[in-house]
Structure formats: C-alpha cells, structure tokens
Amino acid sequence: MKQFKFNKYTTILEVQKEQLEELIRFSKNDPWKPIFHIHPECGLLNDPNGLSYFNKEYHVFYQWFPFGSIHGIKHWAHVKSKDLVHWERMPVAIIPTEEYEVHGAYSGSAIVKNDELLLFYTGNIKYSEETRTANQCLAIMNKKYKISKSLVNPVITGIPEGYTGHVRDPKVWEDSGKYYMMLGAQRKNLTGTLIIYESNNAIDWNFKGELKTSLVNFGYMWECPDFFKLQGKDILVFSPQGMEKNGHDYQNLDNVIYAVGTLDINELTFDIEYTSELDKGFDFYVPQTFQDALGRRIMFGWAGMPEIQYPSDINQWAHCLTVPRELILEDNVLKQKPVRELETLRNDHKNIQGMLDDNLVEMENDSNSYELDLEFTAIQSSEIQLTLFKSEGEAFIICFDLKKNVVSIDRQNFVNSVGKEYGYVRTGELKIGEKITARIFVDKSIVEIFLNNGDLVFTSRIFPKETITRIEISATGTLTYHVDKYNLTRGI
Ligand code: FRU
C-alpha cells in the first residue's frame, strides 16, 4: 500500500479521494471482515451513534476514524437500511471541522422532530489530558439525507461546575413536551455519574443537575448513557470505566450495566430495583437503543473494547457492531433477542440431531458466516462443550457446567490472540436445568451467543487462522442434541 501523510487529527476532507480508495482496497480482502455485521470499509469504528427510525428507514451512525486502526479524530459515519439487515453506506455524516469540535465529533443520540432527525453529539476539545473540555452540539438531517450543523452550535458550551472535562455522549429524549439530555460525566473527585439538562425546544438547554442513584463509587467515568421505558419500567444503560472484577461481573477493562427502576425527573432520582450486566463476552461496549415503528426497543452495541489491539489492525480497519437485538423485559431482567429480520439472511439449512454418551459429534460446516440454533437436553450430563472455530490447533470453547450452573467461553487457543492481558476466559451464571437453548451468530471474526432466549449473552471477537472451521459438540454423560444451521448471506 502506498503511504500517505496523515496524523491523528487529519479529517477526511484533508486527504484525496484516491487515498481513501486505496485504503478501502487494501482492507477489502481481509478474511476477518464480517459480511452481515456493520463494520467500516477502512479505518476504526467504535460506538454506535444516533440510532433511529426516520422517514421509514433505519439509520445507524457510528464513531469513525477513517485512516487506519487507531483512535484518531472521530467522525460520524452513516449507514441506512429498510429492513435492519441490508445496509447501504451513506456519505460521512459529521466531520469535525469547527473550533467547538476540533478534536472529534464524539458519541451521541438522535430524536425525530418536525420531520427532521436531530443528531446530538459531543464536540471534543483536548489540548492535553489536563486541558480537556467538551461542547454539546447538534446536527440536523432532513428527509433527503442532507446534514447541516446547527448555526447555534454548540448548544451547550463547556462543562458545568463540579465536573472534569469528561462530560460527553448526550442521550436526548422528549417527555410531555419537554426535552431532556443525559450525559456521562466525571466528578471532580474522579468518580463517574450522570448529569441532566432540560429544554423546551431541544436547542436552548438548562443544567438541571446530577442524577441521584444508589450506585456510588461506581467507577471513575460513566460513558454513553441511554434511557428508555419498557413494559412500564424505566431503564438506564451506561458503561462505567474502572470497575473492579467481581466474580462473574466486570471481567473486561470497561463494562456495561443496566438498571431497572423508576426515574423521577423533577427530583432527579432513579430508584433502582435491579441492576445487571448486559453481556458477558470479551468484546461488548457502549450499546445504544431506539424504538422502531413496530414499537420494538432495538439495541446495537460496539463489539470491541477500547485500548486493545486486534489482529485485523494490520489491515487498516477495526471493529464492528453487534447484530440488532430486540430488548424484552421479563421480571426486571432484560432479555436480548436477535431481531427476526435476520432470518431473511438464511440459506442452506442443515440439521443434525441425536444422542451423545461421553463422546462427541462433529457438524459439517462450509461457511464462516452462519447461524446455529440448538437445543440440548441433558439426561445425565455434568458438562457439555460446544466448540466453534475448530481447526488444527485452534478452538473456541463454550462450556456448560451443569453442576455449577456456569457457562464459560474460552479463546485461549488461537495464534492471533486478543487482549490476553485481560484473560482468556469469561463466565456467566445461567440456571441451566435440563434444557439449554442457544442461538449463535458467527460472522468471520465475531461470535454472538444468546442462551435460553436471551437470558445470558456473550459477544466476542475471534481471529481464526483458517477461514472454514469445524463445529463440535461433546458431553460428559448423556445428552440429546438438535442443531439447525443456516449459512447467512451478505447484508453490508
Ligand atoms: C466510548 C467513548 C465515548 C466517546 C467516544 C469517542 O467508547 O469513549 O465516551 O464519545 O468513545 O470515540
């Protein structure tokens, strides 16, 4: 690849079209590039932003640095879809060209107002770690996809008293004619929290205060808050940084939690009834949700982690989003279901079923973008292993410990390893019982596992040496299995 000059703060306006095309060509044939997960053609993707259903189409924006796999100056990239599974790449949506966003157009959310899509984001200003500040900004997209930055930008200048420069990632919503903006923030004592602004028109904002919750001393910064109602409950999702590992919890460098309870917006309190992590895999961070025309609450997450090198980095692209997942609240637990539209990507159905007795079965597989739907019935079994990405010397092992009711995933056995400094195994608790059901989506270098109707979810990146890999099931004791496999076709 020809080298061209750019630095961390080079925007897409400062390079020639041919240079970008060269980068796209260079990363195009990477065998780890997913085919139905939203990913960048080149450069680095991180958080999903501005998720919305607007003018009969789904819109997903994401944090993007175009040149190589580093966290350089963030743009907002844009893809759209009519069905949530086939995505069209759109021109870059937000380029940080103004003084108020000079070091990046950071994450944010969208609302529909007067036939326009309002995109709220953070203008990042970072002269050094100590002299960092943030402005909250607005860009407006019309029905013809034309995006203009608001002339009154920034809609909020700087940081309110009591917080460091880490205030960002506006989540905006409307309630009874009023608009609210929730931001992730760091207090001057270096603890994470959320703050709230209020507005009558979504342009002029007043600082209301800090949201009071029972989560005190809970990490040093809370990133990318989300807030929504589901089945009559209020739900808060955010990504705390700096949590200590605790049993099955907070096993990653940065983590995601949700809290179910009641928000009193006037008192600025959120009474928590239940909290939990959203995903127990290695690579899941800063998810965002939106409601679609069918009333579904749909979530995309970033299938990645900050500050970790990934094997595909050498091919000048990094990361992807998860598949869209419908959220359902059952007894205060958020369950995640891959949206049903994903079924339209299925072809080439295969099925195996039978019984294992201290032995193993292998399933034929000729693709590395596929879905597995399986049901295990443990008759007298203490451990079940499902192995994906199996080839000479490599294996991704999903292990069900039926005595302890623990599921673990292990990605130790790969030449191209990821984040080994943070450990090779992740675990989660699952009331396993006799029957285990799983839906698993594999797409070249990402695997998403949904157990027992979305009770427990693991999202992970895996970088196998071989492109086509085997699937194996083994059991200690007796087990019946029933597995359907579908190859999945291209969506992006
Ligand atoms: C989370 C995050 C956000 C920020 C964005 C910058 O991954 O750090 O808080 O807005 O990434 O790309």
Coordinates of C-alpha atoms and ligand atoms in Angstrom, one line a residue:
M1 CA 0.0 0.0 0.0
K2 CA 1.2 3.5 -0.8
Q3 CA 1.9 5.6 2.2
F4 CA 0.3 8.9 2.6
K5 CA 0.6 11.6 5.2
F6 CA -1.9 11.9 8.0
N7 CA -1.8 12.3 11.7
K8 CA -4.3 11.6 14.5
Y9 CA -6.2 14.8 13.7
T10 CA -6.4 14.5 9.9
T11 CA -10.0 14.7 8.8
I12 CA -11.4 13.1 5.7
L13 CA -11.5 16.5 4.0
E14 CA -7.7 16.7 4.1
V15 CA -6.9 13.6 2.0
Q16 CA -7.5 12.9 -1.6
K17 CA -10.3 10.6 -2.7
E18 CA -7.8 8.2 -4.3
Q19 CA -6.0 7.8 -1.0
L20 CA -9.2 6.7 0.8
E21 CA -10.0 4.3 -2.1
E22 CA -6.5 2.8 -1.8
L23 CA -7.1 2.2 1.9
I24 CA -10.5 0.6 1.2
R25 CA -8.9 -1.7 -1.4
F26 CA -6.2 -2.6 1.0
S27 CA -8.6 -3.8 3.7
K28 CA -11.2 -5.3 1.4
N29 CA -9.9 -8.8 1.2
D30 CA -9.2 -9.3 4.9
P31 CA -10.9 -12.7 5.6
W32 CA -11.9 -11.5 9.0
K33 CA -14.2 -8.8 7.6
P34 CA -17.8 -9.6 8.6
I35 CA -20.5 -9.8 5.9
F36 CA -23.7 -9.1 7.8
H37 CA -22.3 -7.0 10.8
I38 CA -22.0 -3.3 10.3
H39 CA -18.2 -2.5 10.0
P40 CA -16.1 0.2 8.4
E41 CA -14.7 -0.3 4.9
C42 CA -11.4 1.0 6.3
G43 CA -10.4 2.8 9.5
L44 CA -11.7 2.3 13.0
L45 CA -15.3 2.0 14.1
N46 CA -16.3 2.4 17.7
D47 CA -19.6 3.4 19.4
P48 CA -23.0 3.2 17.6
N49 CA -24.5 6.7 17.5
G50 CA -27.7 8.3 16.6
L51 CA -29.7 5.1 16.2
S52 CA -33.1 5.9 14.7
Y53 CA -36.1 5.0 12.6
F54 CA -36.8 8.1 10.5
N55 CA -38.8 8.5 7.3
K56 CA -39.4 4.8 7.0
E57 CA -35.8 3.8 7.2
Y58 CA -33.4 2.7 9.9
H59 CA -30.3 4.9 10.4
V60 CA -27.2 3.8 12.2
F61 CA -24.3 6.2 12.7
Y62 CA -21.0 5.2 14.3
Q63 CA -17.8 6.7 15.6
W64 CA -15.2 6.5 12.8
F65 CA -11.6 7.4 12.2
P66 CA -11.0 6.8 8.5
F67 CA -7.3 6.2 8.3
G68 CA -6.1 3.0 9.9
S69 CA -7.0 1.2 13.1
I70 CA -6.2 3.9 15.6
H71 CA -8.5 6.1 17.8
G72 CA -7.8 9.2 15.7
I73 CA -10.2 12.2 15.3
K74 CA -13.7 10.9 15.4
H75 CA -16.2 11.5 12.5
W76 CA -19.8 10.1 12.4
A77 CA -20.1 7.5 9.6
H78 CA -23.6 6.6 8.4
V79 CA -25.4 3.6 7.1
K80 CA -29.1 3.1 6.4
S81 CA -31.5 0.2 5.9
K82 CA -35.1 -0.5 5.1
D83 CA -35.1 -3.9 7.0
L84 CA -32.4 -3.7 9.7
V85 CA -30.3 -6.3 7.9
H86 CA -29.3 -4.9 4.4
W87 CA -27.3 -1.8 4.9
E88 CA -26.3 0.9 2.5
R89 CA -23.3 3.1 3.1
M90 CA -24.0 6.8 3.1
P91 CA -21.7 9.8 2.9
V92 CA -19.9 10.6 6.1
A93 CA -22.4 12.4 8.3
I94 CA -20.4 14.6 10.6
I95 CA -16.8 15.8 10.0
P96 CA -15.2 17.7 12.9
T97 CA -14.3 20.9 11.2
E98 CA -15.3 23.6 13.7
E99 CA -13.5 25.1 16.6
Y100 CA -16.1 23.7 19.0
E101 CA -15.4 20.1 18.0
V102 CA -11.8 20.4 16.9
H103 CA -10.6 17.1 18.4
G104 CA -13.5 15.0 17.4
A105 CA -17.3 14.6 17.0
Y106 CA -17.9 12.2 19.9
S107 CA -20.8 10.0 20.6
G108 CA -24.4 10.9 20.9
S109 CA -28.0 10.1 20.1
A110 CA -30.9 11.1 17.8
I111 CA -34.5 12.2 18.0
V112 CA -37.1 12.9 15.3
K113 CA -38.6 16.4 15.5
N114 CA -40.7 18.2 12.8
D115 CA -39.8 15.8 10.1
E116 CA -36.1 16.1 10.8
L117 CA -33.6 13.9 12.5
L118 CA -31.7 15.8 15.2
L119 CA -28.3 14.4 15.9
F120 CA -26.8 15.4 19.3
Y121 CA -23.1 14.8 19.8
T122 CA -20.2 16.0 21.8
G123 CA -17.6 18.3 20.4
N124 CA -14.4 17.1 21.9
I125 CA -11.6 19.6 22.8
K126 CA -8.5 18.0 24.1
Y127 CA -5.4 20.2 24.1
S128 CA -3.9 17.8 26.7
E129 CA -5.3 15.3 29.3
E130 CA -5.5 18.3 31.7
T131 CA -6.9 20.8 29.3
R132 CA -9.8 18.9 28.0
T133 CA -13.3 20.2 27.7
A134 CA -16.5 19.3 25.8
N135 CA -19.3 21.1 24.0
Q136 CA -22.7 19.6 23.2
C137 CA -23.6 20.0 19.6
L138 CA -26.5 19.5 17.2
A139 CA -26.6 18.5 13.5
I140 CA -29.8 18.2 11.6
M141 CA -30.6 15.7 8.9
N142 CA -33.6 16.3 6.5
K143 CA -35.5 13.7 4.6
K144 CA -33.1 14.0 1.7
Y145 CA -30.2 12.9 3.9
K146 CA -28.7 16.4 3.9
I147 CA -27.0 17.0 7.2
S148 CA -26.2 20.5 8.5
K149 CA -24.7 21.6 11.7
S150 CA -26.8 23.9 13.8
L151 CA -25.9 27.5 13.4
V152 CA -26.3 28.0 17.1
N153 CA -23.7 25.3 17.9
P154 CA -22.6 24.5 20.4
V155 CA -26.0 24.1 22.1
I156 CA -24.1 23.7 25.4
T157 CA -20.7 25.3 25.9
G158 CA -18.3 23.7 28.2
I159 CA -18.7 21.8 31.5
P160 CA -20.9 22.7 34.5
E161 CA -19.2 23.4 37.9
G162 CA -18.1 20.3 39.8
Y163 CA -17.1 18.1 36.9
T164 CA -13.8 17.4 35.0
G165 CA -13.5 17.8 31.2
H166 CA -15.0 14.3 30.8
V167 CA -18.7 15.1 30.1
R168 CA -20.0 13.6 26.9
D169 CA -22.3 11.3 24.9
P170 CA -25.7 13.1 25.0
K171 CA -28.8 10.9 25.2
V172 CA -31.8 13.1 24.4
W173 CA -35.4 12.2 24.8
E174 CA -38.8 14.0 24.8
D175 CA -41.4 13.7 27.5
S176 CA -44.6 15.6 27.8
G177 CA -43.4 18.4 25.6
K178 CA -40.1 18.8 27.3
Y179 CA -36.6 17.6 26.2
Y180 CA -34.1 16.1 28.4
M181 CA -30.4 15.4 27.8
M182 CA -28.5 12.9 29.9
L183 CA -24.7 13.0 29.8
G184 CA -22.0 10.7 31.1
A185 CA -19.8 12.7 33.5
Q186 CA -16.8 12.6 35.8
R187 CA -17.0 14.4 39.1
K188 CA -14.0 16.5 40.3
N189 CA -13.3 13.7 42.8
L190 CA -12.8 11.4 39.8
T191 CA -16.0 9.3 40.2
G192 CA -18.4 8.6 37.4
T193 CA -22.0 9.9 37.3
L194 CA -24.8 11.2 35.0
I195 CA -25.9 14.8 34.6
I196 CA -29.1 16.1 33.1
Y197 CA -30.1 19.2 31.1
E198 CA -33.6 20.3 30.2
S199 CA -35.0 22.3 27.3
N200 CA -38.4 23.4 25.8
N201 CA -37.2 23.3 22.2
A202 CA -34.2 21.0 22.1
I203 CA -31.9 24.0 21.3
D204 CA -31.7 26.1 24.5
W205 CA -30.6 23.9 27.4
N206 CA -30.5 24.5 31.1
F207 CA -28.4 22.5 33.5
K208 CA -30.8 20.6 35.9
G209 CA -28.3 18.7 38.0
E210 CA -26.9 15.3 38.7
L211 CA -29.0 12.2 38.7
K212 CA -29.0 10.6 42.2
T213 CA -28.8 6.8 42.2
S214 CA -27.6 4.2 44.8
L215 CA -24.6 3.5 42.6
V216 CA -21.9 5.4 44.5
N217 CA -18.2 4.9 43.9
F218 CA -19.0 3.0 40.8
G219 CA -16.1 3.5 38.5
Y220 CA -14.2 6.7 37.5
M221 CA -16.3 7.7 34.5
W222 CA -19.7 6.7 33.0
E223 CA -19.8 6.6 29.2
C224 CA -22.6 6.6 26.7
P225 CA -25.8 6.7 28.9
D226 CA -29.1 5.5 27.4
F227 CA -32.5 5.9 29.0
F228 CA -35.8 4.4 27.9
K229 CA -39.1 2.9 29.1
L230 CA -40.0 -0.7 28.6
Q231 CA -43.1 -2.5 29.9
G232 CA -43.9 0.3 32.3
K233 CA -40.4 0.4 33.8
D234 CA -37.6 3.0 33.4
I235 CA -34.3 1.6 32.2
L236 CA -30.9 3.2 32.4
V237 CA -27.9 1.7 30.5
F238 CA -24.4 3.1 30.8
S239 CA -20.8 2.0 30.5
P240 CA -18.8 2.5 33.7
Q241 CA -15.0 2.6 33.4
G242 CA -12.7 1.5 36.2
M243 CA -14.8 -1.3 37.8
E244 CA -13.1 -4.0 39.8
K245 CA -13.6 -7.6 38.6
N246 CA -16.0 -9.3 41.0
G247 CA -16.8 -12.9 40.4
H248 CA -18.7 -13.2 37.0
D249 CA -19.0 -9.4 36.9
Y250 CA -16.8 -6.7 35.3
Q251 CA -14.4 -9.1 33.7
N252 CA -13.5 -6.6 30.9
L253 CA -11.4 -3.5 31.0
D254 CA -14.6 -1.4 30.6
N255 CA -18.1 -2.8 31.1
V256 CA -21.8 -2.2 30.5
I257 CA -24.6 -2.3 33.0
Y258 CA -28.3 -1.6 33.0
A259 CA -30.5 -0.6 35.9
V260 CA -34.3 -1.1 36.1
G261 CA -36.3 1.2 38.3
T262 CA -38.1 4.5 38.3
L263 CA -36.9 7.9 37.2
D264 CA -38.3 11.0 38.9
I265 CA -37.1 13.7 36.5
N266 CA -38.2 16.5 38.8
E267 CA -36.4 15.2 41.8
L268 CA -33.6 13.9 39.7
T269 CA -33.7 10.5 41.3
F270 CA -33.5 7.0 39.8
D271 CA -34.7 4.3 42.2
I272 CA -33.1 1.1 41.3
E273 CA -34.9 -2.2 41.6
Y274 CA -32.4 -4.4 39.8
T275 CA -29.0 -4.0 38.0
S276 CA -27.0 -6.4 35.9
E277 CA -24.5 -6.5 33.1
L278 CA -25.9 -6.7 29.6
D279 CA -23.3 -9.0 28.0
K280 CA -20.7 -11.4 29.4
G281 CA -18.5 -11.7 26.4
F282 CA -15.0 -10.2 25.8
D283 CA -16.0 -7.5 23.3
F284 CA -19.1 -5.6 24.1
Y285 CA -19.3 -1.9 25.0
V286 CA -21.4 1.3 24.9
P287 CA -24.6 0.0 23.4
Q288 CA -27.4 2.3 22.3
T289 CA -31.1 1.7 21.8
F290 CA -34.0 3.2 19.9
Q291 CA -37.7 2.4 19.3
D292 CA -38.9 1.5 15.8
A293 CA -42.2 1.8 14.1
L294 CA -43.3 -1.5 15.5
G295 CA -42.7 -0.3 19.0
R296 CA -39.7 -2.6 19.5
R297 CA -36.8 -1.4 21.6
I298 CA -33.7 -2.3 19.5
M299 CA -30.1 -2.2 20.6
F300 CA -26.8 -2.2 18.8
G301 CA -23.5 -2.5 20.8
W302 CA -19.9 -1.9 19.8
A303 CA -18.3 -5.4 19.5
G304 CA -15.0 -4.0 20.7
M305 CA -13.0 -2.7 23.7
P306 CA -11.0 0.5 24.0
E307 CA -7.2 0.3 24.3
I308 CA -6.9 -3.2 23.0
Q309 CA -5.1 -4.2 19.8
Y310 CA -6.9 -6.5 17.4
P311 CA -5.3 -8.8 14.8
S312 CA -7.1 -7.1 11.9
D313 CA -5.5 -3.8 12.8
I314 CA -2.6 -4.5 10.4
N315 CA -5.2 -4.5 7.6
Q316 CA -6.2 -0.9 8.3
W317 CA -9.6 -1.5 9.7
A318 CA -11.0 -2.3 13.1
H319 CA -14.2 -3.4 14.8
C320 CA -17.9 -4.0 14.0
L321 CA -21.2 -3.5 15.7
T322 CA -23.3 -6.4 17.1
V323 CA -26.4 -7.6 15.3
P324 CA -29.5 -5.6 16.1
R325 CA -31.1 -7.1 19.2
E326 CA -34.7 -6.6 20.5
L327 CA -34.9 -5.9 24.2
I328 CA -37.6 -7.5 26.2
L329 CA -38.1 -7.0 29.9
E330 CA -39.2 -10.1 31.9
D331 CA -39.3 -9.9 35.7
N332 CA -36.9 -7.0 35.7
V333 CA -34.4 -8.9 33.5
L334 CA -33.5 -7.5 30.1
K335 CA -33.5 -10.3 27.6
Q336 CA -31.9 -9.9 24.2
K337 CA -33.3 -11.4 21.0
P338 CA -31.6 -11.1 17.6
V339 CA -34.2 -9.3 15.5
R340 CA -36.4 -11.6 13.5
E341 CA -35.4 -9.8 10.2
L342 CA -32.0 -11.7 10.5
E343 CA -33.9 -14.8 9.4
T344 CA -34.1 -13.3 5.9
L345 CA -30.3 -13.8 5.5
R346 CA -30.7 -17.5 6.0
N347 CA -29.9 -20.0 3.2
D348 CA -28.6 -23.6 3.0
H349 CA -30.2 -25.2 6.0
K350 CA -28.6 -28.2 7.7
N351 CA -29.8 -30.2 10.7
I352 CA -28.3 -32.8 13.0
Q353 CA -29.9 -34.5 15.9
G354 CA -29.1 -37.5 18.1
M355 CA -27.7 -38.6 21.4
L356 CA -24.2 -38.3 22.9
D357 CA -22.9 -40.6 25.6
D358 CA -19.4 -39.5 26.7
N359 CA -18.5 -38.8 23.1
L360 CA -18.6 -36.1 20.5
V361 CA -20.2 -35.2 17.3
E362 CA -18.9 -33.0 14.5
M363 CA -21.1 -30.8 12.3
E364 CA -20.3 -30.2 8.7
N365 CA -19.6 -26.6 8.1
D366 CA -18.7 -24.9 4.8
S367 CA -19.1 -21.3 5.8
N368 CA -17.8 -18.8 8.3
S369 CA -20.9 -16.6 8.4
Y370 CA -23.7 -18.7 9.8
E371 CA -26.3 -19.1 12.5
L372 CA -26.7 -22.1 14.8
D373 CA -30.0 -22.7 16.6
L374 CA -29.6 -25.5 19.1
E375 CA -31.3 -27.4 21.9
F376 CA -29.5 -29.7 24.3
T377 CA -31.4 -31.9 26.7
A378 CA -29.1 -33.2 29.5
I379 CA -30.2 -36.6 30.6
Q380 CA -27.3 -37.4 32.9
S381 CA -24.7 -35.0 32.0
S382 CA -22.3 -32.9 34.1
E383 CA -20.6 -30.9 31.3
I384 CA -21.3 -30.0 27.7
Q385 CA -18.9 -28.4 25.4
L386 CA -19.6 -26.7 22.1
T387 CA -16.6 -25.9 20.1
L388 CA -16.6 -23.4 17.3
F389 CA -13.7 -22.2 15.0
K390 CA -12.2 -25.7 15.4
S391 CA -9.2 -26.5 13.3
E392 CA -5.7 -27.9 13.7
G393 CA -4.6 -26.4 17.0
E394 CA -7.4 -23.8 17.4
A395 CA -10.7 -23.9 19.2
F396 CA -13.3 -21.5 20.7
I397 CA -14.8 -23.4 23.6
I398 CA -18.2 -22.8 25.1
C399 CA -18.6 -24.9 28.2
F400 CA -21.8 -25.6 30.2
D401 CA -21.1 -26.7 33.7
L402 CA -24.4 -28.3 34.7
K403 CA -23.4 -28.8 38.3
K404 CA -22.4 -25.2 39.0
N405 CA -24.8 -23.5 36.5
V406 CA -22.0 -21.7 35.0
V407 CA -21.3 -21.0 31.3
S408 CA -17.8 -20.2 30.2
I409 CA -16.2 -19.2 27.0
D410 CA -12.5 -19.7 26.3
R411 CA -10.5 -18.1 23.4
Q412 CA -7.1 -19.1 24.6
N413 CA -6.4 -21.5 21.7
F414 CA -5.7 -19.0 18.9
V415 CA -2.5 -17.9 17.3
N416 CA -4.0 -14.5 16.7
S417 CA -4.9 -13.6 20.3
V418 CA -6.8 -10.5 21.5
G419 CA -6.5 -8.7 24.8
K420 CA -4.6 -11.6 26.5
E421 CA -3.6 -9.3 29.3
Y422 CA -7.3 -9.3 30.4
G423 CA -7.6 -13.1 30.4
Y424 CA -8.8 -15.8 28.0
V425 CA -12.0 -16.8 29.8
R426 CA -15.3 -15.1 30.5
T427 CA -18.1 -16.7 32.6
G428 CA -21.7 -16.1 33.4
E429 CA -24.3 -17.7 35.6
L430 CA -27.3 -19.5 34.0
K431 CA -30.0 -21.6 35.5
I432 CA -29.2 -24.4 33.2
G433 CA -31.8 -27.1 34.1
E434 CA -32.3 -29.9 31.7
K435 CA -32.8 -27.9 28.5
I436 CA -30.4 -25.4 27.1
T437 CA -31.3 -23.5 24.0
A438 CA -28.8 -21.3 22.1
R439 CA -28.8 -19.0 19.1
I440 CA -25.3 -18.3 17.8
F441 CA -24.3 -15.9 15.1
V442 CA -20.9 -16.3 13.6
D443 CA -19.5 -13.8 11.1
K444 CA -15.9 -14.4 10.2
S445 CA -14.4 -12.9 13.3
I446 CA -17.3 -12.2 15.6
V447 CA -19.5 -14.6 17.5
E448 CA -22.6 -13.7 19.4
I449 CA -24.1 -16.3 21.7
F450 CA -27.7 -15.9 23.0
L451 CA -28.6 -18.5 25.6
N452 CA -32.0 -19.6 26.9
N453 CA -34.0 -16.9 24.9
G454 CA -31.5 -14.1 25.5
D455 CA -31.1 -14.7 29.3
L456 CA -27.3 -14.7 29.0
V457 CA -25.4 -13.2 26.1
F458 CA -21.7 -13.3 25.1
T459 CA -20.3 -11.2 22.4
S460 CA -16.7 -11.9 21.3
R461 CA -14.2 -11.4 18.5
I462 CA -12.2 -14.4 17.4
F463 CA -9.5 -14.3 14.7
P464 CA -9.0 -17.9 13.4
K465 CA -6.1 -18.9 11.2
E466 CA -8.4 -20.9 8.9
T467 CA -11.4 -19.4 7.3
I468 CA -13.6 -22.5 7.3
T469 CA -13.8 -24.2 10.7
R470 CA -15.5 -27.1 12.3
I471 CA -18.3 -27.3 14.9
E472 CA -18.2 -29.9 17.6
I473 CA -20.4 -30.9 20.5
S474 CA -19.2 -33.2 23.3
A475 CA -20.7 -34.2 26.6
T476 CA -19.6 -35.8 29.8
G477 CA -22.6 -38.1 30.4
T478 CA -25.7 -38.4 28.3
L479 CA -27.2 -35.7 26.2
T480 CA -29.6 -35.3 23.3
Y481 CA -28.9 -32.6 20.8
H482 CA -30.8 -30.9 18.0
V483 CA -29.0 -28.4 15.9
D484 CA -30.1 -26.3 12.9
K485 CA -27.5 -24.4 11.0
Y486 CA -28.1 -21.8 8.3
N487 CA -25.5 -20.1 6.3
L488 CA -26.1 -16.3 6.3
T489 CA -25.8 -14.1 3.3
R490 CA -24.3 -10.6 2.9
G491 CA -26.0 -7.7 4.5
I492 CA -23.4 -5.0 4.0
Ligands
FRU1 C1 -16.8 5.3 24.3 C2 -16.2 6.7 24.0 C3 -17.2 7.8 24.3 C4 -16.8 8.8 23.3 C5 -16.3 8.1 22.1 C6 -15.2 8.7 21.4 O1 -16.1 4.3 23.6 O2 -15.0 6.9 24.8 O3 -17.3 8.1 25.6 O4 -17.8 9.7 23.0 O5 -15.9 6.8 22.6 O6 -14.9 8.0 20.2

